[in-house]
PDB file of C-alpha atoms in Angstrom:
ATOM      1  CA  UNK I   1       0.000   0.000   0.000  1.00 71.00           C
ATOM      2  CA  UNK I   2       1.235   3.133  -0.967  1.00 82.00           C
ATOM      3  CA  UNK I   3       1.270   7.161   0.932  1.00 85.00           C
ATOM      4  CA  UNK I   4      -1.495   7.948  -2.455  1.00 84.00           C
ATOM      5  CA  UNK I   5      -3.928   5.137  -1.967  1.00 89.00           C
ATOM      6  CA  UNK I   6      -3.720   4.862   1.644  1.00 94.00           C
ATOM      7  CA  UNK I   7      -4.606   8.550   1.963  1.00 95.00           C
ATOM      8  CA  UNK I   8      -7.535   7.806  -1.227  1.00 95.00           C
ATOM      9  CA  UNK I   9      -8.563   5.315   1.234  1.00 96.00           C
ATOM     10  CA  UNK I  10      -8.805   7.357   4.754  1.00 97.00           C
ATOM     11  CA  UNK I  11     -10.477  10.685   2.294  1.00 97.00           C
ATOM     12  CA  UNK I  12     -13.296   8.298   0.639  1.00 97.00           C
ATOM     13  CA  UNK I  13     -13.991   6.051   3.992  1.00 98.00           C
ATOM     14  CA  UNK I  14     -14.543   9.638   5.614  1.00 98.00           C
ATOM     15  CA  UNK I  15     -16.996  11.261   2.985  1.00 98.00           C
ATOM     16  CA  UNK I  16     -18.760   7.136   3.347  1.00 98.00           C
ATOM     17  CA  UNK I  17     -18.839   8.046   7.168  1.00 98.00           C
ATOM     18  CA  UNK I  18     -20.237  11.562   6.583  1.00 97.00           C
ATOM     19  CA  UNK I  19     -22.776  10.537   4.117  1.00 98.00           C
ATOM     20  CA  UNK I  20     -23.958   7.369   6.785  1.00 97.00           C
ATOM     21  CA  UNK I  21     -23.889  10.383   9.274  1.00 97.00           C
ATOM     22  CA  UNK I  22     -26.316  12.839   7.455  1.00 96.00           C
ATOM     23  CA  UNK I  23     -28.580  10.483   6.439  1.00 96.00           C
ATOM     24  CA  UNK I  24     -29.013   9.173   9.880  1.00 94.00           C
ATOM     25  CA  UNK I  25     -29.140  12.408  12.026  1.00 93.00           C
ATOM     26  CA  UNK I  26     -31.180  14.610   9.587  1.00 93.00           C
ATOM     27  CA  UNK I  27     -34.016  11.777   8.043  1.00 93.00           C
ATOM     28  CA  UNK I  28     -33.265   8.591  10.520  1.00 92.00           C
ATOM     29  CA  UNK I  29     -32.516   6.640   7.545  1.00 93.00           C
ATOM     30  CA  UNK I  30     -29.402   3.863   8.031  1.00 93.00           C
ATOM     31  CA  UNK I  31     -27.134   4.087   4.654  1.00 93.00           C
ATOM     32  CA  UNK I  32     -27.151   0.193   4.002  1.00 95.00           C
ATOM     33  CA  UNK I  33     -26.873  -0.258   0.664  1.00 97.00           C
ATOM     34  CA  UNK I  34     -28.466  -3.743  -0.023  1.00 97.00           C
ATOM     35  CA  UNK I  35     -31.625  -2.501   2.558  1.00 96.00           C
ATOM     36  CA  UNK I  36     -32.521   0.138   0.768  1.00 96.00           C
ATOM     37  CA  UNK I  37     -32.011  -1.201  -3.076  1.00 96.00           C
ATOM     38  CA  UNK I  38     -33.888  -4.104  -1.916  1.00 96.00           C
ATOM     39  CA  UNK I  39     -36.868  -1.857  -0.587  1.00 94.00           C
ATOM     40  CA  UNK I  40     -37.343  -1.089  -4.074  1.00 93.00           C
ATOM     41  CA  UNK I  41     -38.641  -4.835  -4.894  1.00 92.00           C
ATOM     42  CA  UNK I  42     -42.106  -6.013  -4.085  1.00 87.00           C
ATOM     43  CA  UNK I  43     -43.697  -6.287  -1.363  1.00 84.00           C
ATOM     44  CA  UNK I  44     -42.616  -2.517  -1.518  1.00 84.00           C
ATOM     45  CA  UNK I  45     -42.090  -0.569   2.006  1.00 82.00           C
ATOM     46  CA  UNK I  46     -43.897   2.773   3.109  1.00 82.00           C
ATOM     47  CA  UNK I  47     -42.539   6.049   2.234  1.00 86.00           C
ATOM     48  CA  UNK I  48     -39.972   4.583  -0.719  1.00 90.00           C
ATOM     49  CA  UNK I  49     -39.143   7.376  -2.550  1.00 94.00           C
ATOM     50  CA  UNK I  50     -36.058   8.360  -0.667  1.00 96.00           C
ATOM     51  CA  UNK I  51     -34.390   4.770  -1.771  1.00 96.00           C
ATOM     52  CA  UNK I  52     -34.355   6.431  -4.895  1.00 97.00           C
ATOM     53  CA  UNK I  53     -33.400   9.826  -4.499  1.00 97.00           C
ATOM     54  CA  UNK I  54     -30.130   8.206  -2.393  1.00 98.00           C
ATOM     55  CA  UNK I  55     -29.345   5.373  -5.224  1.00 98.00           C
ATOM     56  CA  UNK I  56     -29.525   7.589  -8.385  1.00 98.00           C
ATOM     57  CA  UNK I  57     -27.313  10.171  -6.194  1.00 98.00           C
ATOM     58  CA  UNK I  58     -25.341   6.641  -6.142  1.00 98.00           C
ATOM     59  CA  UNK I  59     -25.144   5.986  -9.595  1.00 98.00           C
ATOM     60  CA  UNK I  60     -24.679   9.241 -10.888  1.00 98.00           C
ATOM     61  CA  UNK I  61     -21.563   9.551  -8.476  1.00 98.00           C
ATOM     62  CA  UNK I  62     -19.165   7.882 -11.348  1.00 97.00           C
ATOM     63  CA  UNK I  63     -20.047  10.470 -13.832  1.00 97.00           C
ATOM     64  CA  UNK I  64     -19.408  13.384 -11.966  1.00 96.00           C
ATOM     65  CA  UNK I  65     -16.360  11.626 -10.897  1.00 95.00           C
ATOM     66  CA  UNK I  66     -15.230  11.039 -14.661  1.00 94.00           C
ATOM     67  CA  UNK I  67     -16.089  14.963 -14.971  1.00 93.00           C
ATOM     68  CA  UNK I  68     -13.405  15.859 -12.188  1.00 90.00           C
ATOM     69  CA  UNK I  69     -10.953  13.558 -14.115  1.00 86.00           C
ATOM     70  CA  UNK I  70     -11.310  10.324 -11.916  1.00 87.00           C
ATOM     71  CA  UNK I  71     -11.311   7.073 -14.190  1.00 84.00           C
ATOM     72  CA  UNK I  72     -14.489   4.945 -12.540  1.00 87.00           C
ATOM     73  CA  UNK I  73     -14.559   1.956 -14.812  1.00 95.00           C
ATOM     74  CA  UNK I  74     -15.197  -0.813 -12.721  1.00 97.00           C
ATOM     75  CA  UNK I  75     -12.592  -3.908 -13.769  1.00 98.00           C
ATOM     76  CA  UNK I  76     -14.964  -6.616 -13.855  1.00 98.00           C
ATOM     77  CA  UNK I  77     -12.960  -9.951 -12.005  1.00 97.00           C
ATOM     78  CA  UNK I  78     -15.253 -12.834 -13.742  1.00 97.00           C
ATOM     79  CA  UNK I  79     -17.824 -13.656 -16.407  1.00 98.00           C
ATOM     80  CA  UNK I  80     -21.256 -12.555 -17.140  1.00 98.00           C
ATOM     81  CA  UNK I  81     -22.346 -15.614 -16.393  1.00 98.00           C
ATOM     82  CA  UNK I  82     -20.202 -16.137 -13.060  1.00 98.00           C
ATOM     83  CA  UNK I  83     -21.205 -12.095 -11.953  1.00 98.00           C
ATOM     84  CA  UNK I  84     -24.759 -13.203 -12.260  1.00 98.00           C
ATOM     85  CA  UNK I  85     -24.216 -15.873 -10.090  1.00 98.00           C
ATOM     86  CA  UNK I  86     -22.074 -13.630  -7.655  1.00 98.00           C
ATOM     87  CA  UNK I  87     -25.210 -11.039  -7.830  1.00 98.00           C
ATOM     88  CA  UNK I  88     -28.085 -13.681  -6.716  1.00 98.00           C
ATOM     89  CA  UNK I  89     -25.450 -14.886  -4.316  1.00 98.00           C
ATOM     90  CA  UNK I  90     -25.043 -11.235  -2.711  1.00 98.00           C
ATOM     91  CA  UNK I  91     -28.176 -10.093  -2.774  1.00 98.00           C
ATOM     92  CA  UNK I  92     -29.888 -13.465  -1.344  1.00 98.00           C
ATOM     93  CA  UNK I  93     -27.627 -13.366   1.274  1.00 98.00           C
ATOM     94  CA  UNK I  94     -27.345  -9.835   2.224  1.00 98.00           C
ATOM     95  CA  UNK I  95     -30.972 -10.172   3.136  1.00 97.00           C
ATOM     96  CA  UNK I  96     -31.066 -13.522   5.023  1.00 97.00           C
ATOM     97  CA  UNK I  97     -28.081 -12.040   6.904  1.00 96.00           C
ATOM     98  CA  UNK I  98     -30.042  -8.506   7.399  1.00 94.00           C
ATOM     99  CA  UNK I  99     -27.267  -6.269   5.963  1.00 96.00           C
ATOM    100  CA  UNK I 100     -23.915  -5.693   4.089  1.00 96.00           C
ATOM    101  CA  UNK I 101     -20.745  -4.070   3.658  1.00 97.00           C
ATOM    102  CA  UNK I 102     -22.456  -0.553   4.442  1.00 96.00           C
ATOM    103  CA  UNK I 103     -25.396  -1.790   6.638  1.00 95.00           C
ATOM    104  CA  UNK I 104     -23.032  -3.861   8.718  1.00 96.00           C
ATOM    105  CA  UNK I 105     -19.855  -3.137   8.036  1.00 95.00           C
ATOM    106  CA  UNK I 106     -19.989   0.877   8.808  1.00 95.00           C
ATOM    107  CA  UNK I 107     -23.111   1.650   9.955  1.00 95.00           C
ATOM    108  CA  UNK I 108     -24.219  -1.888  12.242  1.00 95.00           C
ATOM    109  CA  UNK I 109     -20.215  -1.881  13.911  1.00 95.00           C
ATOM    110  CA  UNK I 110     -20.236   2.205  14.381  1.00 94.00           C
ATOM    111  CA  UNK I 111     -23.452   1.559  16.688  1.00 92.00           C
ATOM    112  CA  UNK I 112     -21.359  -1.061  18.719  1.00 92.00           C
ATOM    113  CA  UNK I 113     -24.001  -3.934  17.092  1.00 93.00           C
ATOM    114  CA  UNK I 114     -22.738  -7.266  18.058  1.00 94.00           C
ATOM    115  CA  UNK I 115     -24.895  -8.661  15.333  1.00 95.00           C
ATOM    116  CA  UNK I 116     -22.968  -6.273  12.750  1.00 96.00           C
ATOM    117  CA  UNK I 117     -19.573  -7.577  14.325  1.00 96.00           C
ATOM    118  CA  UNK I 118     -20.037 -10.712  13.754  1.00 97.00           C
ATOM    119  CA  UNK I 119     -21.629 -10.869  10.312  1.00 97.00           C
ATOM    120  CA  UNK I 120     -18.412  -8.222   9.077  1.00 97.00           C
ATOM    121  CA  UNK I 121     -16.226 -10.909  10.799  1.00 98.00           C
ATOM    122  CA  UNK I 122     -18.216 -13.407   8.311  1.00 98.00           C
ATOM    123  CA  UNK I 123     -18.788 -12.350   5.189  1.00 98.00           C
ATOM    124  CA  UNK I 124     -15.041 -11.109   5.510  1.00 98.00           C
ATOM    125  CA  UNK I 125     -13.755 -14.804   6.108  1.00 98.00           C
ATOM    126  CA  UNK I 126     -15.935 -16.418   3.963  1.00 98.00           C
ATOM    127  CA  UNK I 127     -15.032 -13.868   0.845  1.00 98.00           C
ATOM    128  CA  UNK I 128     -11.042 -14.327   1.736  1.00 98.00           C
ATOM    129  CA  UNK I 129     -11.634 -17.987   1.813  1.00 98.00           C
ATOM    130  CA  UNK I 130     -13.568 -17.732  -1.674  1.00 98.00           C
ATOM    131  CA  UNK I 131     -11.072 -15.646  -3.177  1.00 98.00           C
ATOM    132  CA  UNK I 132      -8.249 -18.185  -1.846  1.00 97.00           C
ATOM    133  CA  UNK I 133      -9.824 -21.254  -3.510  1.00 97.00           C
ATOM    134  CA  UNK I 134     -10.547 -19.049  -6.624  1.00 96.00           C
ATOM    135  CA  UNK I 135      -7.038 -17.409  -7.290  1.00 95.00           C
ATOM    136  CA  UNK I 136      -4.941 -19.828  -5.862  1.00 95.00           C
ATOM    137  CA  UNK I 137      -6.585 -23.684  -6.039  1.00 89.00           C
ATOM    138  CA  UNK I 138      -8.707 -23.219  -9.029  1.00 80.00           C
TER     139      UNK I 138
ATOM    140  CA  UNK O   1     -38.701  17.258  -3.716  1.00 78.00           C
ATOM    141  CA  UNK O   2     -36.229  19.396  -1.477  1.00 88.00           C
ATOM    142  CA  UNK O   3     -35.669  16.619   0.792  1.00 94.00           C
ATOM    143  CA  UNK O   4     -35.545  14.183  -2.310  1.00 95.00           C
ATOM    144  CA  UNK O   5     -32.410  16.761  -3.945  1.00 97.00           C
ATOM    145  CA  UNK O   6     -30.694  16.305   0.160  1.00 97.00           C
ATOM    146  CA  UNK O   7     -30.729  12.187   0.009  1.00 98.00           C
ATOM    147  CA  UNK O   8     -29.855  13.148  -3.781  1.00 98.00           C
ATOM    148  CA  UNK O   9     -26.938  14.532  -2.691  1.00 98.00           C
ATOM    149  CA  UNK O  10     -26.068  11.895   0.377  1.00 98.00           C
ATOM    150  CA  UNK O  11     -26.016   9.460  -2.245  1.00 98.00           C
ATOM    151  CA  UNK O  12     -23.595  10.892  -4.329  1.00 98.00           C
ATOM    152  CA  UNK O  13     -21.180  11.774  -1.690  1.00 98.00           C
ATOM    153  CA  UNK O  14     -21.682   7.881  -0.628  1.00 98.00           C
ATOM    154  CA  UNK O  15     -20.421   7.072  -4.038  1.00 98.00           C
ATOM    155  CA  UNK O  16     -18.171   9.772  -4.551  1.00 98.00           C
ATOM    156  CA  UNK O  17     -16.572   8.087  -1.233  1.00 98.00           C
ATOM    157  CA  UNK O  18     -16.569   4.303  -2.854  1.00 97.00           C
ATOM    158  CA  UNK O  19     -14.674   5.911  -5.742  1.00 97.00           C
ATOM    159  CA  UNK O  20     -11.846   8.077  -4.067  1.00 96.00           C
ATOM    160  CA  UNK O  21     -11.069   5.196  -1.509  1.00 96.00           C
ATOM    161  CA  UNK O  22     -11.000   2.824  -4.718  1.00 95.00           C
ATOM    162  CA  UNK O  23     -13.544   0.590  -3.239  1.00 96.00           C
ATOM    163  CA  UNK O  24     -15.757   0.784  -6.418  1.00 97.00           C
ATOM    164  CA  UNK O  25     -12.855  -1.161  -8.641  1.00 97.00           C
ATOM    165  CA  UNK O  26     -13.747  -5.482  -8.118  1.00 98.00           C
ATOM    166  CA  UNK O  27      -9.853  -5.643  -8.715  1.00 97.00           C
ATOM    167  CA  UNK O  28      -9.055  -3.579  -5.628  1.00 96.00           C
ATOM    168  CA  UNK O  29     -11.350  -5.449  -3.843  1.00 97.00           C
ATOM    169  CA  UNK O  30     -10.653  -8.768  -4.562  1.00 97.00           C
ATOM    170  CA  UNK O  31      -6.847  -7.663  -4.063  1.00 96.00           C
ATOM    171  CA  UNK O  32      -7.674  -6.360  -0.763  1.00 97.00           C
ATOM    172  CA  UNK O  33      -9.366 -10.049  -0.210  1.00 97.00           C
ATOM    173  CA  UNK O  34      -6.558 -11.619  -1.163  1.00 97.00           C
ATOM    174  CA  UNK O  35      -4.762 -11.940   1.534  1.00 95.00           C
ATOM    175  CA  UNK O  36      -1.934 -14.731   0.273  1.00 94.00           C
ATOM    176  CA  UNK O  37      -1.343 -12.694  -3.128  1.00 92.00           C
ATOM    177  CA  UNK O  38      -0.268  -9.603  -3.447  1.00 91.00           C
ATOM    178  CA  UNK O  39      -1.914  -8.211  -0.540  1.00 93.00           C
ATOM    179  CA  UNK O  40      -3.257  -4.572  -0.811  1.00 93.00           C
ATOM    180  CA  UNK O  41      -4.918  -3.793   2.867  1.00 93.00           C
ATOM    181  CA  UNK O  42      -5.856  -0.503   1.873  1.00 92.00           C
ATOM    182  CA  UNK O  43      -9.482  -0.983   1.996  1.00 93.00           C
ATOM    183  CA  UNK O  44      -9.064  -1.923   5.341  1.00 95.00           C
ATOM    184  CA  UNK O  45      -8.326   1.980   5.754  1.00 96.00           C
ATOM    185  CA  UNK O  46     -12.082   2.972   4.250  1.00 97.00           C
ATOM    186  CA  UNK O  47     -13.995   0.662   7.001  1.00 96.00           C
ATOM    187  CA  UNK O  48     -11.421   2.357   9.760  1.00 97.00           C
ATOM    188  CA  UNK O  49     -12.105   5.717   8.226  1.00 97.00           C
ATOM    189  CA  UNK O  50     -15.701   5.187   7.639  1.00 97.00           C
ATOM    190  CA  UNK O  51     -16.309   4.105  10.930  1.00 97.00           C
ATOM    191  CA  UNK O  52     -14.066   6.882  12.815  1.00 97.00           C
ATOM    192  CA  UNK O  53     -16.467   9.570  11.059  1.00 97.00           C
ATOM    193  CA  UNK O  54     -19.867   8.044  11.729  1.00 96.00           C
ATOM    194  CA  UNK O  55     -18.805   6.818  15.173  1.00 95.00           C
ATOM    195  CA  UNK O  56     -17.349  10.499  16.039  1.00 94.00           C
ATOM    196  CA  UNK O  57     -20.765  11.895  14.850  1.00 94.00           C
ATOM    197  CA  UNK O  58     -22.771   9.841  17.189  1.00 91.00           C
ATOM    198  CA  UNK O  59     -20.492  10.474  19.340  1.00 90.00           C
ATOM    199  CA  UNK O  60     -21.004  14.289  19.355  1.00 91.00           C
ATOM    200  CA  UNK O  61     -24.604  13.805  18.889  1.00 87.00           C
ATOM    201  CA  UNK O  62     -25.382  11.988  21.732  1.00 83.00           C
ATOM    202  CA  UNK O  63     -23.355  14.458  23.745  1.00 85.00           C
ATOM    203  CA  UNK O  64     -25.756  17.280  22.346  1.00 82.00           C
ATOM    204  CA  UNK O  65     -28.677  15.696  22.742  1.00 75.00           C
ATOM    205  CA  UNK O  66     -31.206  14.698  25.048  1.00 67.00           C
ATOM    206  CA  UNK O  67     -32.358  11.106  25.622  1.00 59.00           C
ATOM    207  CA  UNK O  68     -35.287  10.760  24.111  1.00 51.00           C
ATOM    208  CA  UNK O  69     -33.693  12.027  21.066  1.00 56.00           C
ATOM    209  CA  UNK O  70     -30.916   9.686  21.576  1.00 56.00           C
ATOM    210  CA  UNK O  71     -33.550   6.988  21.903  1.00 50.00           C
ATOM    211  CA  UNK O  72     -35.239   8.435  18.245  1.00 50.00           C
ATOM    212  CA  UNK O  73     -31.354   7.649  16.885  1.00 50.00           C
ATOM    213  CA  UNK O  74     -30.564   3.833  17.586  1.00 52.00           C
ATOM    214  CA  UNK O  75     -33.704   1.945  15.525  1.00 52.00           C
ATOM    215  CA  UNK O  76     -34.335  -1.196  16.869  1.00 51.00           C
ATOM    216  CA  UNK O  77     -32.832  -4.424  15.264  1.00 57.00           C
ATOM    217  CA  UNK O  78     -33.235  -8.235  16.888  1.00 59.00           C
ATOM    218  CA  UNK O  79     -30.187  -8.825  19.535  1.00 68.00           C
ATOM    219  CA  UNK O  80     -29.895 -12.537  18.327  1.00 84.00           C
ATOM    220  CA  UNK O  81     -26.500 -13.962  16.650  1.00 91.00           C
ATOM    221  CA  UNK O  82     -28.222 -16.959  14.594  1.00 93.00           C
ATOM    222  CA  UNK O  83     -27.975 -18.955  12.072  1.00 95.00           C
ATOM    223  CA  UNK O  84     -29.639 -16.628  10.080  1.00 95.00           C
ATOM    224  CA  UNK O  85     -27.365 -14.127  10.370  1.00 96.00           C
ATOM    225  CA  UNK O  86     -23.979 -16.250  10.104  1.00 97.00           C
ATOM    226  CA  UNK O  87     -25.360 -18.057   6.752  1.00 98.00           C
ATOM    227  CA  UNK O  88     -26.441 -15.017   5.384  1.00 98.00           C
ATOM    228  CA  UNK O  89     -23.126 -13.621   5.658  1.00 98.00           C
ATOM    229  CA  UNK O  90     -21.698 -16.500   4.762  1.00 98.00           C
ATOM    230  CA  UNK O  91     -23.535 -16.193   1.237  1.00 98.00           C
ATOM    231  CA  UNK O  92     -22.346 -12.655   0.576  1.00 98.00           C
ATOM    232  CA  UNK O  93     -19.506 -13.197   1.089  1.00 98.00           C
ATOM    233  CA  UNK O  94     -18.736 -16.453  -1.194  1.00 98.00           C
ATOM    234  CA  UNK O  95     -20.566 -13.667  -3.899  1.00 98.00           C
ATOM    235  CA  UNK O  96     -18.468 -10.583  -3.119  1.00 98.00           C
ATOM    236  CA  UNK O  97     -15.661 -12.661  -3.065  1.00 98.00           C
ATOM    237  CA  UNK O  98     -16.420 -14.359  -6.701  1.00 98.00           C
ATOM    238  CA  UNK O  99     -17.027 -10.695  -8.069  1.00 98.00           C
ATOM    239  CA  UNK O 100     -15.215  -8.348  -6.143  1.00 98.00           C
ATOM    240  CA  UNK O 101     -18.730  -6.659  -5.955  1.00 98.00           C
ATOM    241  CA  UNK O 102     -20.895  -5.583  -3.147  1.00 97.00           C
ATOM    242  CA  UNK O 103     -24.150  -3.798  -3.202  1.00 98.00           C
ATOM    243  CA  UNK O 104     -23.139   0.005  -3.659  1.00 98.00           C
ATOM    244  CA  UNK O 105     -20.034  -0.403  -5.596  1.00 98.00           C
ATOM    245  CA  UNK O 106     -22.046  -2.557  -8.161  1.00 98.00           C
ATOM    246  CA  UNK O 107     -24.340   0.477  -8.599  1.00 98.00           C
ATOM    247  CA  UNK O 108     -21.963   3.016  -9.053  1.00 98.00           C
ATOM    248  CA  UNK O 109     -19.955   0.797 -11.685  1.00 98.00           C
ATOM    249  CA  UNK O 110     -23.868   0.980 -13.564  1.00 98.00           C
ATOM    250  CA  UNK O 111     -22.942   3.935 -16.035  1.00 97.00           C
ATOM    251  CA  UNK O 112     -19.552   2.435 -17.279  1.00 97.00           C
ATOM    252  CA  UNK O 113     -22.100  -0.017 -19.035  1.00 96.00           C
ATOM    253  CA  UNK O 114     -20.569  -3.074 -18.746  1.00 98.00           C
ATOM    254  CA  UNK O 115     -22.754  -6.361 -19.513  1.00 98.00           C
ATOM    255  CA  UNK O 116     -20.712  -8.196 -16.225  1.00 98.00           C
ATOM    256  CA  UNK O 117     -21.733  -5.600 -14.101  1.00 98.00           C
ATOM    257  CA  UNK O 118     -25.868  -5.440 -15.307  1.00 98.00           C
ATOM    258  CA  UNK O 119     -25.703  -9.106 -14.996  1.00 98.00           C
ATOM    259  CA  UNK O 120     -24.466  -8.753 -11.076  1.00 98.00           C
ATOM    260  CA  UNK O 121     -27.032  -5.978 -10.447  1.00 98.00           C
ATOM    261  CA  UNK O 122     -29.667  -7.738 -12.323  1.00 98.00           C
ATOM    262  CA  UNK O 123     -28.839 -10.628 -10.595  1.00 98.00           C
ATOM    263  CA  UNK O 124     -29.105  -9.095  -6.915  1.00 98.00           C
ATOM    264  CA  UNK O 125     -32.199  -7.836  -7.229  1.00 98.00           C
ATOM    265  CA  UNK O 126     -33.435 -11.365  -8.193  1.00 98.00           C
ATOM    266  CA  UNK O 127     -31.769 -12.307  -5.180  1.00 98.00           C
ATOM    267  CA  UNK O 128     -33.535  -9.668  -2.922  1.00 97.00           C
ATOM    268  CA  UNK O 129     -36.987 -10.374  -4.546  1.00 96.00           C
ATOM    269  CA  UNK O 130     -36.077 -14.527  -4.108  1.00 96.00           C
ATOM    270  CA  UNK O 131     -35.772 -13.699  -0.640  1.00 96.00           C
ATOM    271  CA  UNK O 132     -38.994 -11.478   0.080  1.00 94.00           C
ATOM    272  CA  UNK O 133     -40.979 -14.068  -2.195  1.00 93.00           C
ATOM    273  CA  UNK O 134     -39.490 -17.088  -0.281  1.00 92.00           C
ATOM    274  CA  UNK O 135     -39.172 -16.039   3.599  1.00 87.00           C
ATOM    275  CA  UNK O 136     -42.776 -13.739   3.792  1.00 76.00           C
ATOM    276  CA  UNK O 137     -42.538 -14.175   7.324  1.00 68.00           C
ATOM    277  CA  UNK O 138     -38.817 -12.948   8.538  1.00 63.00           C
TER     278      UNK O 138
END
């Protein structure tokens, strides 16, 4: 890890942190990703239109960051067909498990959640362990 | 619609923050994953980062406020470490770990218009409509 990256790192974690922050003080709302995407499906929540006010904010963040010069292409690590697979796999289990990277991860663990612990300390191993077997058995 | 243009905005600081920190690039990811390659930990930095910010602003919140608003803050989420939770986890992680793609970074990578990454997205919203259709009752 380099001085560049690791200070890319701490400067995007933070604005992560501050957007978590402001959505929870000033509407009550917790920034997990997969929860509020998934609100979007049927049986549809109450009061859903701030899911997509926050996830086209989302999307349209790689655009303006390709205006300020910032190169956003994502560099895809597998097939269509394996992705797809990957997709059902994260979204499935982001909802049996009741969060994700964001819902646990940041905003579960920075409420002291045990629950949020130990399902970071979870998906973490079991995503090392698939990457292992992928890049280095396979 | 003012309120909408405020999440608006929350969301695109979220993703500006998945972009600077490098998060929204699978290949960073699944390099920050792999842990007996060429190890990059500098992800590692975003959840530290993340969590300093949001944890600080609760922090300095709660110190502001009075306890019923405190009680307003911290929604209410089942204390329970099951099996629920641990498989669930389990499951995103074997698919973040396949694609180097979780939830929001899969969104913002949406513009660059890559078939891989509509067939993840397309993919986890099957998965969080598989689980709403299949477990009504949790």
């Amino acid at each position: 890890m380099d001085y560049p990256s690791a200070l890319a790192a701490i400067v995007g974690g933070s604005l992560i942190g501050a957007s978590a922050a402001l959505l929870l003080f000033s509407y009550k709302h917790t920034a997990g990703i997969s929860g509020i995407a998934a609100g979007l499906l049927p049986p549809w929540p109450a009061g859903n239109a701030w899911r997509v006010w926050f996830l086209a904010g989302l999307i349209a963040s790689a655009p303006l960051a390709k205006l300020a010069g910032a190169d956003p292409v994502p560099e895809l690590q597998a097939s269509p067909a394996l992705l797809a697979l990957a997709g059902l796999l994260v979204g499935y289990g982001s909802r049996l498990g009741g969060g994700c990277t964001s819902g646990h991860g940041v905003c579960g663990i920075a409420r002291l959640s045990p629950r949020s612990l130990v399902a970071t300390l979870t998906f973490m191993l079991s995503a090392g362990i698939t990457v292992f077997l992928i890049r280095h058995w396979l | 619609m003012k309120h909408g243009l405020i999440i608006f905005c929350y969301g695109l600081l979220f993703g500006l923050g998945l972009v600077i920190a490098g998060m929204s690039n699978p290949a960073k990811v699944v390099a920050f994953l792999d842990v007996a390659g060429a190890w990059d930990p500098s992800l590692a930095l975003v959840m530290a980062s993340a969590l300093a910010t949001l944890g600080g602003a609760r922090h300095w919140l709660h110190r502001n406020t009075d306890a019923a608003d405190r009680e307003q803050d911290s929604c209410p989420t089942p204390a329970n470490i099951d099996a629920r939770l641990i498989g669930g986890a389990a499951i995103f992680g074997v698919g973040w770990g396949i694609s180097g793609f979780c939830p929001g970074p899969a969104l913002v990578g949406l513009s660059a218009g890559l078939a891989g990454n509509y067939a993840f997205v397309g993919a986890m919203l099957a998965g969080f409509y598989l689980f709403k259709r299949l477990h009504r009752n949790l």
